[in-house]
Amino acid sequence: MIPSIQETSPVQAQYLAFINALKACGFEGDLNPDYANRTVLSTDNSIYQVLPQGVIYPRNIDDLIRVTELSNTKGFRDIVLSPRGGGTGTNGQSLTDGLIIDTSKYMNKILEINPTERWVRVQSGVVKDQLNAALKPHGLFFAPELSTSNRATIGGMINTDASGQGSCLYGKTRDHVLSLTTVFLDGSQWTSYVMDEETFKATASRQDRVGELHRVVNDIQKEHHEAIEAKFPKLNRCLTGYDLAHIRTSEGQFDLNSVLCGSEGTLGFIAEAKLNLLPIPKCSALVNVQYANFNAALRDATELMKAGPTSIETIDSKVLNLAMNDIVWHTVAEFFDTGDQENKPEVQGINLVEYTADSEDELKDKVQRLTDQLNALNGEGASIGYSVAWGSASVGKIWAMRKKAVGLLGNAKGEARPIPFVEDTAVPPENLADFILEFRELLDSKNLAYGMFGHVDAGVLHVRPAIDMKDPQQETLIRELSDKVADLTYKYNGLLWGEHGKGLRSEYALNFFGDLYPQLQRIKATCDPRNQLNPGKIATPKASIELIKVDEATTRGQEDRKIPVQVWDAYSEGMYCNGNGACFNWNPNDAMCPSWKGTRQRVHSPKGRASLIREWLKQLSERGINPVSESQQLQQRSFLGSLPSRAKNTWSRAQGEYDFSNEVMDSMSACLACKSCVGQCPIKVDVPEFRSKFLELYYGRYLRPLKDYFIGGLEHFIPTLAKVAWLYNGLIKPKFMQAIMARTAGMVDSPPLSGVDIEKAAASLGVDYATPQRIAALSDEAKQQTVIMVQDAFTSYFDTQVVLDTLQLLKKLGFNPLLSPFKANGKPLHVHGFLKQFKNTASQTAAFLNSLSNTGIPLIGIEPSMTLAYRSEYQKVLGDQAPKVALIQEWLAQHTEALQQQSDKFAPGEFKLLAHCTEKTNAAASMQDWKAIFSALGQTFSQEATGCCGMSGTYGHEAKNVATSKHIYQLSWGEIVKKRENQGKLMATGYSCRSQVKREDEIQLPHPLQVLLQQSK
Ligand SMILES: Cc1cc2nc3c(=O)[nH]c(=O)nc-3n(C[C@H](O)[C@H](O)[C@H](O)COP(=O)(O)OP(=O)(O)OC[C@H]3O[C@@H](n4cnc5c(N)ncnc54)[C@H](O)[C@@H]3O)c2cc1C
Ligand code: SF4
Ligand code: SF4
């Protein structure tokens, strides 16, 4: 039995007192000094892991004022505060051992859009894609782009002066900031904007921090403009972090925002911003130019620039290959011909050249300039081929693939994985190829693997060398390589900090700025004299205080190496999360991750769960506990033998005894086990897999709730229950019974059994149960047309008509369907961590299904998540013995020719698929299969982009989840289902999804095969 984990790193008394004082002075947001929140926010995408004392989620600007005012009072003047947005930084810039102030949870409102004057006012926690989605109906967009646009906040973008693809045309975030509302550390609030001289003088004469800051910044500009001019490079990615070079605009006006943008939370809290907007270009196209050599791709960029593109992005073969093995490839494969034709060399680098225009003709002219340039070379140029993707939908898909590239790098095999520490260099574009040549020589001399991609037009290349930070020897490379790469950027007139900011790489600023560094310190000292705000980054307030060095902060590797290799390997599905934050995807119509979207709590995200399981394993390991052998012992132990101790532990828990495992449990139990993380996380973090291992051990220590036995055992007792469906249905129907069920079993809205005897009903359609004898009796010709439908408990017993309609359709299409006798699949057991029972069930069911498939007849399943369990959960416990069961559309799509021949028997119609999350994220290619099937039968088909329906198996039926389940439904499905234009067109593959729509909107959505049956004449 695992021990309770009572001692973790305690919150320092002063910080607890601060949090209590905040509560007392009316703080309206959330105050979280719990270990789970601290653990989850101890990382960003960097190599570092720094445990904060607590996490604070302000609800509004008044909360920020409360925090800052309190930090300025006696007893709290050395409290450290670090602002945080999406937490996607690559250099530890939002990490702190003080308090994190996260604005993303509540301060995420779009306050005002002015389409006429083309500006928007937002709170700082608004996500960039959220903003652009709101602006789209007005034909406008916020132009600065970054790969993390679906989770990075405007506050984070402003504070890192973010930029990315398209920066040569659109510039950086700073270029689009009209005004900033900042809360300074003394509690004062100020809205800064470009000022004329009169306003500047009036402001600078104020006798407060605002006045002082304006005076100091102006003096620095006046006194040091020559040194500034000489020091600041004239790059597209001009130097961020107190940008002294732009204090005065080209018209000579004073602009405090040049200093605030890129200040990485070291000067104040940005609460609101007014941003400049641009019209969305009407047309776009992307020329994808291929090279046999990556260096040739880099060198060619300057040539390509002559054809006047909007942007040029580059990726190397390593990144390209990783993309090819990811779900994202299905969306872009058609645009890439990667060289398997005869004699064409393998593609080692690609330049993605984008063009935008306000008319199709203008766009065609622009693209033609480039293609003429490429064609004229007649195979003699640097490139080996190109293709063109036309239209914003196609271009958007390719950019989404490029945006995912960096995350995919973290999915390289092995322990040495590409990590960010020298990934943000910028040099003048004309120096890029030579710079990279030397950079590669350096990495090659250390035998390091690496992947490269970036904004070649701006001279910014992201290089992530693969290092196993758990190995202390390899860890020393961080210092050595950082020093050498910093020197190299210097040699090529570039910067170590291209667009990601300085963070824990600020120490190189000392050397870079030389005599100017004290001027940065003057600015810091004016805003933050006691070094309370995100200290150790960019600049310190006085000479005696040093910046944090690259090898000074704790790294993840140092923490991870405390977990023994055997345990690390056994939980590998959660260990490699690198914090890139793709699971915080804002888009409500994207499957990733419903529990995060439904709660907006980072502990309830894949990253949150991966961070917690790592910490939990570390805590157990430090106590000499090996969870792998614990699991083995548990599976031998008798249920009754451990009952008294589990009852005692459960009682102690109820009395409030602390155990970190309970915090981990809170996070795990809110997971819907939808598996979107498995399909969509670039690292393939598989929460349901490690969650079930955790649940097994957790319930080895505590008593399980009754509902777990009910859900886990459902498949086993349902055939018996179905025989008395009338009794069961009669019992669960009355309201008072539902209330009793909710209170005792923790289950609500339990659906009634269909009460149909499926064997008899199938027989009446002329469909037999599949047995080896029946199959043996089939002629060879009949076998060709035969398929075995594997039953699942949910569709067969609760939604029997779907099975019957499917069988009927298959017969109409000329197939000979057989029905496999019902066997428990075991997925509910897996989901709830009954791992021993799952293994037993899986072994028995696999043996049976294999006996059927050994006859050579294909097996198909209709319920996506149950069917996919045969190739994932089964595969993990049974390996090659896992039965091969295709999703029904995967099998049917192999027969499209035969379907086409029957299309005249179907009336045409137009339909929209609401796919099941597990299916669309874990079997993405099968979405195309639905399209092929519907098209073959003369139907107009489209797939509707949706998030999760909120039901996910039995999640939405569990009393404690009902409110979140309903909320998740309303985030995406609710609106789509209710839309007038969708009436009669929607169909859903998932049993859970159909029952959720029925529960929430009283609409019975059909399965796609029911739709086809209904269209048949
Ligand atoms: C996979 C990947 C790809 C990336 N690609 C790009 C790219 O293409 N271009 C690019 O520019 N960056 C890129 N980045 C870096 C990162 O996404 C950006 O720096 C982004 O702007 C950070 O936004 P955030 O909301 O996550 O901020 P955080 O990481 O939370 O914070 C960033 C900094 O801003 C400060 N901050 C945040 N909010 C506030 C506030 N309200 N007030 C004061 N200070 C605040 C924090 O203290 C911190 O110093 C990438 C990162 C990853 C992981
Ligand atoms: S779980 Fe995946 S997507 Fe989320 S932060 Fe970790 S690696 Fe990134
Ligand atoms: S399984 Fe679904 S709910 Fe659970 S962490 Fe993964 S994406 Fe989130």
mmCIF file of N, CA and C in Angstrom, residues 20 290 307 765:
data_model
loop_
_atom_site.group_PDB
_atom_site.id
_atom_site.type_symbol
_atom_site.label_atom_id
_atom_site.label_comp_id
_atom_site.label_asym_id
_atom_site.label_seq_id
_atom_site.Cartn_x
_atom_site.Cartn_y
_atom_site.Cartn_z
ATOM 1 N N ASN A 20 -3.124 35.344 3.344
ATOM 2 C CA ASN A 20 -4.208 35.587 4.312
ATOM 3 C C ASN A 20 -4.577 37.070 4.363
ATOM 4 N N GLN A 290 11.177 23.190 -52.147
ATOM 5 C CA GLN A 290 11.888 22.072 -51.509
ATOM 6 C C GLN A 290 13.371 22.050 -51.895
ATOM 7 N N ALA A 307 11.355 38.159 -54.468
ATOM 8 C CA ALA A 307 10.034 38.036 -55.109
ATOM 9 C C ALA A 307 8.921 38.597 -54.208
ATOM 10 N N LEU A 765 -33.759 -9.979 -38.997
ATOM 11 C CA LEU A 765 -33.224 -9.320 -40.203
ATOM 12 C C LEU A 765 -32.404 -10.286 -41.044
#
